CSV table of C-alpha atoms and ligand atoms in Angstrom, one decimal:
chain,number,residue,atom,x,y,z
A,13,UNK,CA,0.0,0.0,0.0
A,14,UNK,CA,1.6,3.4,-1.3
A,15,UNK,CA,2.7,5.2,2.0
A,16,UNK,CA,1.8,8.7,2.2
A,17,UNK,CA,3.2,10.9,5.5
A,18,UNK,CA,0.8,11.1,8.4
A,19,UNK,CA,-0.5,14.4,7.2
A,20,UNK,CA,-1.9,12.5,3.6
A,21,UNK,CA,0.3,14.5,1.8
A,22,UNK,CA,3.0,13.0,-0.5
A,23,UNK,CA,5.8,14.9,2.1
A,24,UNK,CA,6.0,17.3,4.6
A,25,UNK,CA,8.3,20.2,5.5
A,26,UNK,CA,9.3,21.3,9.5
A,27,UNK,CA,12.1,23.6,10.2
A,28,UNK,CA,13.5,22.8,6.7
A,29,UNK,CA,14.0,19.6,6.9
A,30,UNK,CA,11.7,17.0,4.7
A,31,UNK,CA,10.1,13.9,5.6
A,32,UNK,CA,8.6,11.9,2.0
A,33,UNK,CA,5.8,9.4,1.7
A,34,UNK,CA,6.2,6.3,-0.5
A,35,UNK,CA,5.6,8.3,-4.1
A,36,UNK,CA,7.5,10.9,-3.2
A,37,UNK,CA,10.9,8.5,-2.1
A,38,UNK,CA,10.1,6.2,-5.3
A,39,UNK,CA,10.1,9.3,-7.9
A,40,UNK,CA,13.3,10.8,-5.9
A,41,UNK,CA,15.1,7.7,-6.5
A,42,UNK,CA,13.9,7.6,-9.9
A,43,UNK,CA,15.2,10.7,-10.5
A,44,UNK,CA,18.3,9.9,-8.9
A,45,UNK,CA,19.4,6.6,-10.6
A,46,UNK,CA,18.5,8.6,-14.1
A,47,UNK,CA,21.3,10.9,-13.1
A,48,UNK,CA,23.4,8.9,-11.9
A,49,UNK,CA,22.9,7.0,-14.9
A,50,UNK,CA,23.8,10.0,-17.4
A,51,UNK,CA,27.0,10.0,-15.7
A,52,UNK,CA,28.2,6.6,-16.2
A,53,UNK,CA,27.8,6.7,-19.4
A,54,UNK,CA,29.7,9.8,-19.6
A,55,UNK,CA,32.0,7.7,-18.2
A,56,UNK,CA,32.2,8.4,-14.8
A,57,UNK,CA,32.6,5.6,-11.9
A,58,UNK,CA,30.3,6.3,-8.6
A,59,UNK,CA,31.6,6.8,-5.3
A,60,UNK,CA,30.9,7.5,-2.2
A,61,UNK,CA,32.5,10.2,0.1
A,62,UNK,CA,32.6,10.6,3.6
A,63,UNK,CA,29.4,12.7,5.4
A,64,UNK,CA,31.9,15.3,7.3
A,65,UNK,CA,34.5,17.4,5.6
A,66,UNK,CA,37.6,18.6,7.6
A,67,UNK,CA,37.6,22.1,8.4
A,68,UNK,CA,41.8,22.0,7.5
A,69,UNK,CA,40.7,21.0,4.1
A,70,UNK,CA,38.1,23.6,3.1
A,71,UNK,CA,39.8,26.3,4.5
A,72,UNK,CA,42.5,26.0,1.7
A,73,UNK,CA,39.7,26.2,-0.4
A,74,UNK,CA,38.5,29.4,0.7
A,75,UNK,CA,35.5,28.1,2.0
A,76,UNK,CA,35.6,30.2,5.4
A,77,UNK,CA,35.9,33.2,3.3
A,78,UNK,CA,33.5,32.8,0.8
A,79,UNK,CA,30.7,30.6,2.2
A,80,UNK,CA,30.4,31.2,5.9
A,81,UNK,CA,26.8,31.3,5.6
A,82,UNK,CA,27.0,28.0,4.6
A,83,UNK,CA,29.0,26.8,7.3
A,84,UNK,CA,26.9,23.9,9.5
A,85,UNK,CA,28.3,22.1,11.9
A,86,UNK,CA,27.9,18.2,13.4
A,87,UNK,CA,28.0,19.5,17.4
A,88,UNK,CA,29.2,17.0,20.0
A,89,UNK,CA,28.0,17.6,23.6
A,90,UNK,CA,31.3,18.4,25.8
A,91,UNK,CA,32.1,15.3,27.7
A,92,UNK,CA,32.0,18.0,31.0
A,93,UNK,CA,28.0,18.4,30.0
A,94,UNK,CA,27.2,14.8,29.8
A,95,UNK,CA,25.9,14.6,33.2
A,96,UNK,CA,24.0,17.6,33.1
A,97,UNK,CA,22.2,16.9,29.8
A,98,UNK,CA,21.6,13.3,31.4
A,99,UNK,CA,19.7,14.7,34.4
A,100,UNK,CA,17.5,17.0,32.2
A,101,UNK,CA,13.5,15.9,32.2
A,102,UNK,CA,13.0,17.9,28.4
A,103,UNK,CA,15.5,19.0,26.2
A,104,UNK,CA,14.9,21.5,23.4
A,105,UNK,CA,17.6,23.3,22.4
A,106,UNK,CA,21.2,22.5,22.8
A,107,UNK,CA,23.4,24.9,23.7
A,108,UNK,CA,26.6,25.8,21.5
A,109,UNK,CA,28.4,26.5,24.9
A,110,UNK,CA,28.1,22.8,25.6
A,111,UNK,CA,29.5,21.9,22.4
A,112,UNK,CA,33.0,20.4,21.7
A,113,UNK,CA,35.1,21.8,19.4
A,114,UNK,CA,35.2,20.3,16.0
A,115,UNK,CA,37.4,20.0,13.2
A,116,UNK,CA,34.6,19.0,10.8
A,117,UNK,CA,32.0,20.7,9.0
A,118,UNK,CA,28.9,19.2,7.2
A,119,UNK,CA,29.1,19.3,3.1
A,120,UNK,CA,27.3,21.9,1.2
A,121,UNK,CA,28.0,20.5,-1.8
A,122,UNK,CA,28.4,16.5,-3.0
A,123,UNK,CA,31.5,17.6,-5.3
A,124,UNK,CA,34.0,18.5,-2.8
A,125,UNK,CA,34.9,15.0,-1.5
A,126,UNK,CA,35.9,14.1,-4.8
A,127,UNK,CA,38.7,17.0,-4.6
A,128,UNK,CA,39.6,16.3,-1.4
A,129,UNK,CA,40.1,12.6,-2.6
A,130,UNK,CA,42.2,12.9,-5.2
A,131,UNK,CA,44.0,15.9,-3.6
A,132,UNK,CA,48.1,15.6,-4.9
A,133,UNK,CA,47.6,13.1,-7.6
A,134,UNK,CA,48.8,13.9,-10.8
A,135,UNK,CA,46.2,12.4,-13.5
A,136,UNK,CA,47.2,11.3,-16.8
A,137,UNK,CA,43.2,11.0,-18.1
A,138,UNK,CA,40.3,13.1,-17.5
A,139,UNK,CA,38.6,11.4,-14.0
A,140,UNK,CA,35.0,11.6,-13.8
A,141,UNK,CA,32.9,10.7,-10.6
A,142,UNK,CA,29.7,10.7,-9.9
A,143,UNK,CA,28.3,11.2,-6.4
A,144,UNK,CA,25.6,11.8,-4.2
A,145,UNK,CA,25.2,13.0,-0.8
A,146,UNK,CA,23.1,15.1,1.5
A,147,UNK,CA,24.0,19.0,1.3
A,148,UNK,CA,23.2,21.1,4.2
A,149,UNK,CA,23.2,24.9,3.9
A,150,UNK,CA,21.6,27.5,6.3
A,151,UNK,CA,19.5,29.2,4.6
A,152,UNK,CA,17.7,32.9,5.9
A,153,UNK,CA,14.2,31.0,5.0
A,154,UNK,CA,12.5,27.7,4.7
A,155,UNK,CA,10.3,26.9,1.5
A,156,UNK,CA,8.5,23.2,1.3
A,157,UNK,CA,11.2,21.0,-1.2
A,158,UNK,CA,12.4,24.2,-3.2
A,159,UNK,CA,14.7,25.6,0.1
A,160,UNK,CA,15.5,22.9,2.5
A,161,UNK,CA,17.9,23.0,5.2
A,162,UNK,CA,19.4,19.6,4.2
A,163,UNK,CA,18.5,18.5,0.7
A,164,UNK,CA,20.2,15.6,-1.3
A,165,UNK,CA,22.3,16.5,-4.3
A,166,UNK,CA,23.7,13.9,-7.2
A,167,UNK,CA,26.6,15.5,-8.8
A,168,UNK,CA,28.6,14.2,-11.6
A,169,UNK,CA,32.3,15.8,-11.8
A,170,UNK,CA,35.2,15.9,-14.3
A,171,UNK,CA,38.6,16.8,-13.5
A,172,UNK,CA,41.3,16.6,-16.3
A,173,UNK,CA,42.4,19.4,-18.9
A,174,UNK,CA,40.3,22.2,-20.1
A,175,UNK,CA,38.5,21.1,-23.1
A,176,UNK,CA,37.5,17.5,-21.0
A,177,UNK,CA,35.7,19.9,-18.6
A,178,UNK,CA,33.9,22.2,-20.7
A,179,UNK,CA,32.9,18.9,-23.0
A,180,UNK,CA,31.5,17.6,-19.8
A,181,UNK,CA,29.9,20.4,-18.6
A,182,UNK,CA,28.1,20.9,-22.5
A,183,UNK,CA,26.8,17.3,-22.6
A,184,UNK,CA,25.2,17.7,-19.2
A,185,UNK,CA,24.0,20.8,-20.5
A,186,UNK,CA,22.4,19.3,-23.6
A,187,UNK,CA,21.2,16.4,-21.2
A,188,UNK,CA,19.2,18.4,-18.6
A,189,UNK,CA,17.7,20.4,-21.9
A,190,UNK,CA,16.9,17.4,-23.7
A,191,UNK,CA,15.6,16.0,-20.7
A,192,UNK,CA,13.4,18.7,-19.5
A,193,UNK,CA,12.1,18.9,-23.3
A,194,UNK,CA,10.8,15.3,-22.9
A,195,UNK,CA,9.2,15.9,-19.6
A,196,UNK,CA,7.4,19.3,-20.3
A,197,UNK,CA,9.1,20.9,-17.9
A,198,UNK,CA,10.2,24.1,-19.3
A,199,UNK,CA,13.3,24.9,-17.6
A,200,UNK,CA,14.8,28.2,-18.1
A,201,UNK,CA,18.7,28.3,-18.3
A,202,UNK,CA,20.4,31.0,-17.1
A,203,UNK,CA,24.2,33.0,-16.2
A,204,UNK,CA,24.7,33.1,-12.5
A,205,UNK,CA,28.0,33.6,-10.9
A,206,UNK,CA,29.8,31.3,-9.3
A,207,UNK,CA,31.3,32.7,-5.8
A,208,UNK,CA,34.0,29.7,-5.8
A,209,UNK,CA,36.7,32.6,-6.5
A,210,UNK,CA,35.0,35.3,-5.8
A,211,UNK,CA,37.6,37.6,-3.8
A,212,UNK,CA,41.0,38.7,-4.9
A,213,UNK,CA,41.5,36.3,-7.6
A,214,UNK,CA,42.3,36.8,-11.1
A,215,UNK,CA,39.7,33.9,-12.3
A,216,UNK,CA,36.8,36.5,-11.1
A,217,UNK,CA,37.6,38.5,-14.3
A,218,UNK,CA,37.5,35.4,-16.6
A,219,UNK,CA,33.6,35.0,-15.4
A,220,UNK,CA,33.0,37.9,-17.6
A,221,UNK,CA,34.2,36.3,-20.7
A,222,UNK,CA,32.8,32.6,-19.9
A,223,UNK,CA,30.0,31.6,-18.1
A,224,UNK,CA,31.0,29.8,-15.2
A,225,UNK,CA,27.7,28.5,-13.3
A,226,UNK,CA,24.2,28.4,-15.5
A,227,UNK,CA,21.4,27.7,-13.9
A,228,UNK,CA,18.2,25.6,-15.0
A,229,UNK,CA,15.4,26.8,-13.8
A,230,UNK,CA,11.6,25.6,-12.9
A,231,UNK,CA,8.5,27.8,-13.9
A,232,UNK,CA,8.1,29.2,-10.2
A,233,UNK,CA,12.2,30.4,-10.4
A,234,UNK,CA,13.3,27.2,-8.7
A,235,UNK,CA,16.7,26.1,-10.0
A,236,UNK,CA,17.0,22.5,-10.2
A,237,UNK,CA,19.9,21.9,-11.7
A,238,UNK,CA,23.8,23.6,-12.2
A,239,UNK,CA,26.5,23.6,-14.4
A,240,UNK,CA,29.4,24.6,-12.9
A,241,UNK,CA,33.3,25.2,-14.3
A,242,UNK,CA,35.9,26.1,-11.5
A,243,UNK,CA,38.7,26.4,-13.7
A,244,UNK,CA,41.9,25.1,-12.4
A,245,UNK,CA,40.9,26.4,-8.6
A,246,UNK,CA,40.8,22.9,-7.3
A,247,UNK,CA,43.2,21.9,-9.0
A,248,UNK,CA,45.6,24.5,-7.6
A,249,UNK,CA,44.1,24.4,-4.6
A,250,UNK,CA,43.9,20.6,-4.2
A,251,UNK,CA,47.9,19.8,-6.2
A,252,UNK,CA,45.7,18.0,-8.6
A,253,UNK,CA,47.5,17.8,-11.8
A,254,UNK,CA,46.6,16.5,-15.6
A,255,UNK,CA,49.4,16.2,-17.9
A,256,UNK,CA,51.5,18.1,-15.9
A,257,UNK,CA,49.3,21.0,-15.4
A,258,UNK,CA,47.0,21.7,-12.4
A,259,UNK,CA,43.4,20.1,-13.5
A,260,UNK,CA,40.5,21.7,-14.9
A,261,UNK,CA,37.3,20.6,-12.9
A,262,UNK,CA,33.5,21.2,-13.4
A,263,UNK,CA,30.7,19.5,-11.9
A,264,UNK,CA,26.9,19.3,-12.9
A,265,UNK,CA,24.3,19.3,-10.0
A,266,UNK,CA,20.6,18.2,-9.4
A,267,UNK,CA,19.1,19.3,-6.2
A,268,UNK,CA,16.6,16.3,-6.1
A,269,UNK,CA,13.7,17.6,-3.7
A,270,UNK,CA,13.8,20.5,-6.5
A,271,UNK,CA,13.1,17.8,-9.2
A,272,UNK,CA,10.6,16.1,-7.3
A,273,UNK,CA,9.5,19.7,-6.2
A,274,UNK,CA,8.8,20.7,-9.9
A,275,UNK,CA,7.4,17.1,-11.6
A,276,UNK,CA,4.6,16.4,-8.6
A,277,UNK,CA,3.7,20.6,-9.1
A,278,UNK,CA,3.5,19.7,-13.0
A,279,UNK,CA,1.5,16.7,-12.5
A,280,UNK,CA,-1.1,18.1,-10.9
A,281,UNK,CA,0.2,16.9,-7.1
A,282,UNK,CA,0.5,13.0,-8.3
A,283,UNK,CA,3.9,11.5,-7.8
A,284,UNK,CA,3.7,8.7,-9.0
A,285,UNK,CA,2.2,10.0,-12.4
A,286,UNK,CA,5.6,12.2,-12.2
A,287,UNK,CA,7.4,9.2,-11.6
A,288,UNK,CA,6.3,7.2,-14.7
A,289,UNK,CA,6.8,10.3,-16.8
A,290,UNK,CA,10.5,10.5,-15.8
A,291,UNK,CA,10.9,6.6,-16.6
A,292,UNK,CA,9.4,7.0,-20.1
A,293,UNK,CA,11.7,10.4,-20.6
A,294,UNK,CA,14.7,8.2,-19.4
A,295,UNK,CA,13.9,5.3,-21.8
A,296,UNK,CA,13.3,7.7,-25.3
A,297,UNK,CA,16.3,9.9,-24.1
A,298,UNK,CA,18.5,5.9,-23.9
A,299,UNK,CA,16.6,4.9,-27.6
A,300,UNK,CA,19.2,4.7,-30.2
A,301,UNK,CA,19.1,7.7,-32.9
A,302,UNK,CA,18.6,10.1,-29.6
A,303,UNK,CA,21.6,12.5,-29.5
A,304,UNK,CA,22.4,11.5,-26.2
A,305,UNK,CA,22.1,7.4,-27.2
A,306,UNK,CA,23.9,8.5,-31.1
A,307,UNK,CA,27.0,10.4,-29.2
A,308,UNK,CA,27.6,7.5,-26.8
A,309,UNK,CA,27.8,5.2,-30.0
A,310,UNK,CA,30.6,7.5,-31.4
A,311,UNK,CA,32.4,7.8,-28.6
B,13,LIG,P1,24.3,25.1,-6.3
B,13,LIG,O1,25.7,24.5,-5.9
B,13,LIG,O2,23.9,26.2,-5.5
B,13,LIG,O3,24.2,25.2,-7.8
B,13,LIG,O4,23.3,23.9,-5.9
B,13,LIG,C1,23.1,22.7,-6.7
B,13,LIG,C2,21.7,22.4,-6.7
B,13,LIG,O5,21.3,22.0,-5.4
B,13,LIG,C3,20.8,23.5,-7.1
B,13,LIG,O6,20.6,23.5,-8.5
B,13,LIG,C4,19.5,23.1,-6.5
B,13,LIG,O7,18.8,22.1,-7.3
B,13,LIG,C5,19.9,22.4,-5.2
B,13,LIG,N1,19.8,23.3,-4.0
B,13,LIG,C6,20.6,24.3,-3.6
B,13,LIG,N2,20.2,24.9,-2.5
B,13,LIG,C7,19.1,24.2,-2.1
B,13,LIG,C8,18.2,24.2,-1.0
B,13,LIG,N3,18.4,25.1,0.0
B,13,LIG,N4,17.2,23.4,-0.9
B,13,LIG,C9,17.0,22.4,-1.9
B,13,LIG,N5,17.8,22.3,-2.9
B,13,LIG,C10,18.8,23.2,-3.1
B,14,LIG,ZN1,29.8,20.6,-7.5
């Protein structure tokens, strides 16, 4: 028997943080393994990263500075306030003063364990991993699936020379508008700037010149998918090199709550309608003489 959530909707939403019924989990995997799909056969292997990033590590990439808004933290009660916690009849709020320090922060992004993991290596082939993991941002507001306070994001990376990346990066683009086409969906694409360098560095100017981050957007402004090309940061950043150079990386990324956001609003509430229209989307876009089916045969 499908499962909806207590409240007979196909989710609900508290404090930003999402609880899905049957559908709702069955059309976010969907989505998911569709994805994930696009990227192995782009050529990318999956992994999985770890759920906590070291502090150390993002703060040589700039995180600190240009995403302290972001910043969430895992807090671990002070082994002093054990006790004290213990002895309490209700607790409601924990207190940051009875927090442990920590050397780790909580991903905002599925891409960054893939850096962080091949940090120092010197590649001799374009690397491409695919990944998912839940992302948690603080956001200044809430909104139902479009602006969650933990969300999960599949990401599909490339890390190699130049060209590789922006390849990548176009065939996901094509994707996601080939996609979207098959759906009904409508997406808008759009230039947004990509704060990864955005203080005293050089790279800033080249945004100017090249789109760096485009955005695919729902009907109601949602974006539900990136594109996103860092240049070499990482690869500075991170002592990655390919072919003797520090690597090129990009990433594309689907906020899935967003997807499942905008398919149950186009199907008039009904996720599991949305859910069969993804499959049948998924199956064309795989049907050979399809440009996405027709460039995997070439390649
Ligand atoms: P970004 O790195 O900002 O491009 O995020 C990648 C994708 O994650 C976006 O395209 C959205 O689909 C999704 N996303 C970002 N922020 C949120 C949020 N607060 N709630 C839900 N999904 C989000
Ligand atoms: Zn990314």
């Amino acid at each position: 028997m499908p499962v909806t959530t207590k409240a007979g909707a196909p989710w609900v939403v508290k404090d930003g943080l999402a609880t899905l019924g049957h559908e709702a989990t069955a059309l976010l995997h969907t989505l998911d393994a569709v994805f994930a799909s696009w990227g192995v056969q782009e050529g990318a292997g999956t992994m999985d990263f770890p759920p906590l990033l070291a502090a150390a590590d993002l703060s040589r990439l700039d995180y600190f500075r240009n995403f302290p808004h972001l910043v969430s933290v895992v807090g671990r009660l002070d082994s002093g306030r054990w006790a004290g916690y213990a002895e309490q009849a209700e607790v409601t709020t924990v207190r940051a003063g009875d927090l442990a320090d920590t050397g780790h922060v909580l991903p905002s992004a599925a891409c960054y364990g893939a850096y962080l993991h091949v940090a120092g290596d010197e590649l001799t082939a374009p690397l491409r991993v695919t990944t998912v993991a839940t992302c948690h941002r603080a956001e200044q507001e809430y909104h139902g699936l479009r602006r969650l306070g933990a969300f999960r994001m599949r990401e599909v990376i490339c890390i190699g020379g130049a060209e590789d990346v922006r390849g990548h990066l176009a065939a996901f683009r094509q994707r996601i508008h080939d996609f979207a086409g098959r759906l009904g969906l409508g997406l808008t694409r759009e230039r947004a700037s990509d704060p990864f360098f955005r203080r005293h560095d050089a790279r800033q100017l080249f945004q100017a010149l090249e789109p760096v981050k485009e955005e695919f957007s729902y009907g109601d402004g949602t974006a539900v998918a990136s594109t996103n090309y860092h240049l070499n940061f990482f690869g500075e950043r991170c002592g990655i090199t390919y072919a003797g150079r520090p690597a090129f990386t990009g990433c594309a990324a689907f906020g899935l709550e967003r997807w499942v956001h905008a398919l149950v609003d186009l199907h008039a509430g009904d996720p599991g309608r949305a859910r069969e229209a993804v499959e049948e989307a998924a199956a064309a876009m795989d049907a050979p003489g399809t440009a996405a089916a027709d460039g995997r045969e070439r390649a």
